Coordinates of C-alpha atoms and ligand atoms in Angstrom, one line a residue:
M1 CA -20.9 -47.2 33.9
T2 CA -22.0 -43.7 32.8
R3 CA -21.7 -43.1 29.1
K4 CA -19.2 -40.6 27.8
R5 CA -20.6 -37.2 26.7
I6 CA -20.7 -35.5 23.4
L7 CA -21.7 -32.0 22.5
S8 CA -22.1 -30.7 19.0
G9 CA -23.9 -27.8 17.4
M10 CA -24.9 -26.2 14.2
R11 CA -25.7 -22.6 13.4
P12 CA -29.4 -21.9 12.5
T13 CA -28.8 -22.0 8.7
G14 CA -32.2 -23.2 7.6
K15 CA -32.8 -26.4 5.7
L16 CA -29.8 -28.7 5.8
H17 CA -28.1 -30.2 2.7
L18 CA -26.4 -33.5 1.9
G19 CA -23.0 -32.0 2.8
N20 CA -24.2 -31.3 6.4
F21 CA -25.7 -34.8 6.5
V22 CA -22.7 -36.7 5.3
G23 CA -20.1 -34.5 7.1
V24 CA -21.8 -34.3 10.5
L25 CA -25.4 -35.3 11.0
A26 CA -25.2 -38.9 10.0
N27 CA -22.4 -39.3 12.5
W28 CA -24.5 -37.7 15.2
V29 CA -27.3 -40.2 14.6
K30 CA -24.9 -43.1 15.1
L31 CA -23.2 -41.7 18.1
Q32 CA -26.4 -41.5 20.0
E33 CA -26.1 -45.3 20.6
E34 CA -22.8 -45.0 22.4
Y35 CA -22.7 -41.6 24.0
E36 CA -24.8 -39.2 26.0
C37 CA -25.4 -36.5 23.4
F38 CA -26.2 -32.8 23.6
F39 CA -27.0 -31.1 20.3
E40 CA -27.4 -27.4 20.2
V41 CA -28.7 -24.8 17.8
A42 CA -25.9 -22.2 18.0
D43 CA -28.0 -19.1 17.5
W44 CA -25.6 -16.7 19.2
H45 CA -22.9 -18.0 16.9
A46 CA -25.0 -17.0 14.0
L47 CA -24.7 -13.3 15.1
T48 CA -20.9 -13.3 14.9
T49 CA -20.9 -13.0 11.1
G50 CA -23.9 -10.7 10.9
Y51 CA -25.8 -9.2 13.8
E52 CA -28.2 -6.9 12.0
D53 CA -30.7 -9.1 10.3
T54 CA -32.0 -11.5 13.0
S55 CA -35.4 -12.1 11.4
G56 CA -34.5 -15.6 10.4
L57 CA -33.1 -16.9 13.8
V58 CA -36.2 -18.7 14.9
D59 CA -37.5 -20.1 11.7
D60 CA -34.0 -21.2 10.4
G61 CA -33.3 -22.8 13.8
L62 CA -36.6 -24.7 13.6
E63 CA -35.7 -26.0 10.1
V64 CA -32.4 -27.3 11.4
V65 CA -34.1 -29.1 14.3
I66 CA -36.7 -30.6 12.0
D67 CA -33.9 -31.9 9.8
W68 CA -32.1 -33.4 12.8
L69 CA -35.2 -35.2 14.0
A70 CA -36.1 -36.3 10.5
A71 CA -32.6 -37.8 10.1
G72 CA -32.9 -39.8 13.2
I73 CA -31.8 -37.6 16.2
D74 CA -33.9 -39.2 18.9
P75 CA -34.9 -36.8 21.7
K76 CA -35.4 -39.7 24.1
K77 CA -31.7 -40.5 23.8
S78 CA -30.3 -37.0 23.2
V79 CA -30.7 -33.5 24.5
V80 CA -31.7 -31.1 21.7
F81 CA -31.7 -27.4 22.7
V82 CA -31.2 -23.8 21.7
Q83 CA -28.0 -22.1 22.9
S84 CA -29.5 -18.7 23.8
E85 CA -31.9 -20.3 26.2
V86 CA -29.1 -21.5 28.4
K87 CA -27.7 -18.2 29.8
E88 CA -24.8 -19.9 31.5
H89 CA -23.1 -20.1 28.1
A90 CA -22.7 -16.3 28.3
E91 CA -21.1 -16.5 31.8
L92 CA -18.6 -19.2 30.8
H93 CA -17.8 -17.4 27.6
L94 CA -16.9 -14.2 29.6
L95 CA -14.7 -16.1 32.1
F96 CA -12.9 -18.0 29.3
S97 CA -12.4 -14.7 27.4
M98 CA -10.0 -13.7 30.2
M99 CA -7.9 -16.9 29.6
I100 CA -6.9 -16.5 26.0
T101 CA -5.0 -13.8 24.1
T102 CA -6.3 -11.9 21.2
A103 CA -3.1 -12.9 19.3
R104 CA -4.0 -16.6 19.7
L105 CA -7.5 -15.9 18.3
E106 CA -6.1 -13.9 15.4
R107 CA -3.9 -16.9 14.4
N108 CA -6.9 -19.2 13.9
P109 CA -6.8 -20.3 10.3
T110 CA -10.6 -20.6 10.1
L111 CA -10.9 -17.0 11.1
K112 CA -8.3 -15.9 8.6
E113 CA -10.1 -17.7 5.9
Q114 CA -13.4 -16.0 6.8
V115 CA -11.8 -12.6 7.0
R116 CA -10.5 -13.2 3.5
D117 CA -13.7 -14.7 2.0
L118 CA -16.0 -12.1 3.5
E119 CA -13.5 -9.3 2.9
L120 CA -13.7 -8.1 6.4
G121 CA -10.3 -6.5 6.8
E122 CA -10.4 -4.4 9.9
N123 CA -14.1 -4.8 10.3
I124 CA -14.1 -8.0 12.3
T125 CA -16.1 -7.7 15.4
Y126 CA -15.0 -8.6 19.0
G127 CA -17.7 -11.3 19.0
H128 CA -16.5 -12.8 15.7
L129 CA -12.9 -12.9 17.0
G130 CA -14.3 -14.7 20.1
Y131 CA -16.3 -17.2 18.1
P132 CA -14.1 -20.1 19.2
V133 CA -14.3 -19.0 22.8
L134 CA -18.1 -19.1 22.7
Q135 CA -17.7 -22.6 21.1
A136 CA -15.4 -23.6 23.9
A137 CA -18.0 -22.5 26.4
D138 CA -20.6 -24.6 24.6
I139 CA -18.5 -27.7 24.6
L140 CA -17.0 -27.5 28.1
M141 CA -20.3 -26.5 29.7
Y142 CA -21.4 -30.1 29.2
R143 CA -17.9 -31.4 30.1
A144 CA -18.0 -33.3 26.7
H145 CA -15.4 -35.9 26.1
A146 CA -15.7 -35.8 22.4
V147 CA -17.0 -33.4 19.7
P148 CA -18.2 -34.7 16.3
V149 CA -17.4 -32.0 13.8
G150 CA -16.4 -31.4 10.2
E151 CA -12.8 -30.9 9.3
D152 CA -13.2 -27.1 9.1
Q153 CA -13.9 -27.0 12.8
L154 CA -10.6 -28.6 14.0
P155 CA -8.8 -25.2 14.6
H156 CA -11.7 -24.1 16.8
L157 CA -11.6 -27.4 18.7
E158 CA -7.9 -26.9 19.3
I159 CA -8.7 -23.6 21.1
T160 CA -11.3 -25.4 23.2
R161 CA -8.7 -27.9 24.2
E162 CA -6.2 -25.2 25.2
I163 CA -8.8 -23.4 27.3
A164 CA -9.7 -26.6 29.1
R165 CA -6.1 -27.4 29.9
R166 CA -5.4 -23.8 31.0
F167 CA -8.4 -23.8 33.3
N168 CA -7.6 -27.2 34.8
T169 CA -4.0 -26.1 35.5
V170 CA -4.7 -22.6 36.8
Y171 CA -7.8 -23.4 39.0
D172 CA -8.9 -27.0 39.4
D173 CA -9.5 -30.1 37.3
V174 CA -13.1 -29.3 36.1
F175 CA -13.0 -30.2 32.4
P176 CA -12.1 -33.2 30.3
V177 CA -10.0 -32.2 27.3
P178 CA -12.4 -33.1 24.4
E179 CA -11.3 -35.1 21.4
P180 CA -12.6 -34.4 17.8
L181 CA -14.6 -37.2 16.1
L182 CA -14.3 -36.9 12.4
T183 CA -16.4 -38.8 9.9
K184 CA -14.6 -40.8 7.3
F185 CA -16.8 -39.5 4.5
A186 CA -16.2 -36.0 5.8
R187 CA -16.5 -34.1 2.6
L188 CA -19.2 -34.5 -0.1
P189 CA -18.6 -32.2 -3.1
G190 CA -21.3 -29.8 -4.3
L191 CA -22.9 -30.2 -7.7
D192 CA -20.1 -28.1 -9.2
G193 CA -17.3 -29.9 -7.3
K194 CA -16.7 -27.1 -4.9
R195 CA -17.5 -27.5 -1.2
M196 CA -21.2 -28.0 -0.8
S197 CA -22.6 -24.8 0.5
K198 CA -25.8 -22.9 0.3
S199 CA -24.0 -19.7 -0.5
L200 CA -22.4 -21.3 -3.6
G201 CA -25.8 -22.6 -4.8
N202 CA -24.6 -26.1 -5.3
V203 CA -26.6 -28.1 -2.7
I204 CA -29.1 -30.9 -2.6
L205 CA -31.3 -30.3 0.4
L206 CA -32.5 -33.2 2.7
S207 CA -36.0 -31.9 2.0
D208 CA -35.7 -31.8 -1.8
P209 CA -38.4 -33.9 -3.5
P210 CA -37.3 -36.4 -6.2
E211 CA -38.1 -34.0 -9.1
A212 CA -35.8 -31.4 -7.6
I213 CA -33.1 -33.9 -7.0
E214 CA -33.3 -35.1 -10.5
K215 CA -33.1 -31.6 -11.9
K216 CA -30.1 -30.7 -9.7
V217 CA -28.1 -33.9 -10.4
K218 CA -28.6 -33.3 -14.2
T219 CA -26.7 -30.0 -13.8
A220 CA -23.8 -31.7 -11.8
I221 CA -20.4 -31.4 -13.3
T222 CA -18.9 -34.7 -14.2
D223 CA -15.5 -35.8 -15.7
P224 CA -14.8 -33.0 -18.2
E225 CA -13.0 -35.4 -20.5
K226 CA -16.1 -37.6 -20.9
I227 CA -18.1 -35.8 -23.5
R228 CA -20.3 -38.4 -25.1
M229 CA -21.3 -41.9 -24.4
G230 CA -18.5 -44.3 -25.3
D231 CA -15.8 -42.0 -24.0
P232 CA -14.1 -43.7 -21.0
G233 CA -14.7 -41.7 -17.8
H234 CA -12.7 -41.0 -14.6
P235 CA -15.0 -41.8 -11.7
D236 CA -12.5 -40.8 -9.1
I237 CA -12.7 -37.2 -10.1
C238 CA -16.5 -37.2 -10.8
N239 CA -18.9 -35.5 -8.4
V240 CA -21.7 -37.8 -9.4
F241 CA -19.6 -40.8 -8.7
A242 CA -19.0 -39.4 -5.2
Y243 CA -22.7 -39.4 -4.7
H244 CA -23.0 -43.0 -6.0
Q245 CA -20.4 -44.1 -3.4
R246 CA -22.3 -42.6 -0.5
F247 CA -25.9 -43.2 -1.5
N248 CA -25.9 -46.1 -4.0
P249 CA -23.4 -48.6 -2.5
D250 CA -24.9 -51.6 -4.2
A251 CA -24.3 -50.2 -7.7
V252 CA -20.9 -48.6 -7.1
K253 CA -18.8 -51.4 -8.6
A254 CA -20.8 -51.7 -11.8
T255 CA -21.1 -47.9 -12.1
K256 CA -17.3 -47.6 -11.8
E257 CA -16.6 -50.4 -14.3
N258 CA -19.1 -49.2 -16.9
C259 CA -18.0 -45.6 -16.6
L260 CA -14.3 -46.6 -17.0
S261 CA -15.1 -48.7 -20.1
G262 CA -17.3 -45.9 -21.6
E263 CA -20.3 -48.1 -21.8
L264 CA -22.2 -46.0 -19.2
G265 CA -23.1 -42.5 -20.3
C266 CA -23.4 -39.5 -17.9
V267 CA -27.1 -39.0 -18.6
Q268 CA -28.0 -42.5 -17.6
C269 CA -25.5 -42.5 -14.7
K270 CA -27.1 -39.2 -13.4
Q271 CA -30.5 -40.6 -13.7
A272 CA -29.6 -43.6 -11.5
C273 CA -27.8 -41.4 -9.1
A274 CA -30.8 -39.1 -8.6
E275 CA -33.0 -42.1 -8.0
A276 CA -30.7 -43.5 -5.4
I277 CA -30.4 -40.2 -3.6
A278 CA -34.2 -39.7 -3.7
G279 CA -34.7 -43.3 -2.4
Y280 CA -32.2 -42.8 0.4
L281 CA -33.9 -39.5 1.5
A282 CA -37.5 -40.8 1.2
P283 CA -37.9 -41.8 4.9
I284 CA -36.2 -38.6 6.0
R285 CA -38.5 -36.5 3.8
E286 CA -41.5 -38.4 5.2
R287 CA -40.6 -37.8 8.8
R288 CA -39.8 -34.2 8.0
A289 CA -43.3 -33.7 6.6
E290 CA -44.8 -35.1 9.8
F291 CA -42.8 -32.6 12.0
E292 CA -43.7 -29.8 9.7
G293 CA -47.3 -30.6 10.2
N294 CA -46.8 -30.8 13.9
K295 CA -44.6 -27.9 15.1
D296 CA -45.9 -28.3 18.6
A297 CA -44.0 -31.7 18.8
V298 CA -40.8 -29.9 17.8
F299 CA -41.3 -27.1 20.4
S300 CA -41.9 -29.7 23.0
V301 CA -38.6 -31.5 22.1
L302 CA -36.8 -28.1 22.6
E303 CA -38.6 -27.3 25.9
D304 CA -37.6 -30.7 27.3
G305 CA -34.1 -30.3 25.9
V306 CA -33.5 -26.9 27.5
I307 CA -34.5 -28.2 30.9
R308 CA -32.0 -31.0 30.7
A309 CA -29.3 -28.7 29.3
R310 CA -29.8 -26.2 32.0
E311 CA -29.4 -28.8 34.7
A312 CA -26.1 -29.9 33.3
A313 CA -25.0 -26.3 32.8
E314 CA -25.8 -25.3 36.4
S315 CA -23.9 -28.1 37.8
T316 CA -20.8 -27.2 35.7
M317 CA -21.0 -23.5 36.6
Y318 CA -21.2 -24.4 40.3
E319 CA -17.8 -26.2 39.8
V320 CA -16.4 -23.4 37.8
R321 CA -17.3 -20.7 40.3
K322 CA -16.0 -22.8 43.1
A323 CA -12.7 -23.5 41.4
M324 CA -12.3 -19.8 40.6
K325 CA -13.1 -18.9 44.2
F326 CA -16.1 -16.7 43.6
F327 CA -17.5 -18.1 46.8
R328 CA -16.0 -20.0 49.8
Ligands
LIG401 N1 -19.0 -23.7 14.9 C1 -20.0 -24.7 14.5 C2 -20.3 -24.5 13.0 O1 -20.1 -23.5 12.5 C3 -21.2 -24.6 15.3 C4 -21.0 -24.8 16.8 C5 -21.3 -24.0 17.8 C6 -20.4 -26.0 17.4 N2 -20.9 -24.5 19.0 C7 -20.4 -25.7 18.8 C8 -19.9 -27.2 16.9 C9 -19.9 -26.7 19.6 C10 -19.4 -28.1 17.7 C11 -19.4 -27.9 19.1 O2 -20.9 -25.3 12.4

């Protein structure tokens, strides 16, 4: 039996952080065992929220790929490639753009949030509005059955599903309607308790050395009612405890009890947390250093990936053009 397919992607945002890892990447690594996986660097998507400064596209994309490989994405199992190198995505995006209304795209809650956060008002571009259409092209190009994403991407995926259904009904049954695959630990708070995000300056990077991790965890906001050692704490609302749960599983029970009783102070708790995170990341950091010293190995992964991605894309586009009667 052939394995089911997955496609997922990330924009070229530079070095990844623990939130990316917990929300998406760790899941990708596991899914490789079960699915045929395609992982793309969505460099065209990066332009939708800022097209002027493109100087970082290549380097930031490489950092992302290095983190993927370091975290355990295995190019022998999975196809790793860069979106802009597979031109078929542009063709499929154009065709899909005919099949969805602008009103539907304007109703997308993720878009509304961005318009609000970035204070775009009327200044939203045509490409930004079409972000989910490009994403639909990415996913459906590989006829993926499932898409591992973070929660924030669910509205986009809904648009992909609508486009797939519409295409299949209007023309011919070409696309599976893909399912989202959410991780159970989907959200890891940032050091300040907000969503972990580079723009908020509250991240721990996968590439951070132990000293940096220690320094950052020291600044983390804990239970505001626990002021000095002896005060009983509330682990359930503590960011540091959230990290313990994910990265220090053996000590979770004791940490919780000793925090609740007040016996464990935040300073000591943070120290143990930083050590656990650093220990967890040690093998990732080591592999990362190897790839950084051997960029040719990374380029060769991408060269091989784009060949395999193009092959799949050409075969889908043949079906699409045939179903749409561009030839007889
Ligand atoms: N929109 C995703 C993000 O912002 C990136 C992305 C592009 C993607 N194409 C995709 C994710 C296809 C899943 C599937 O992170």
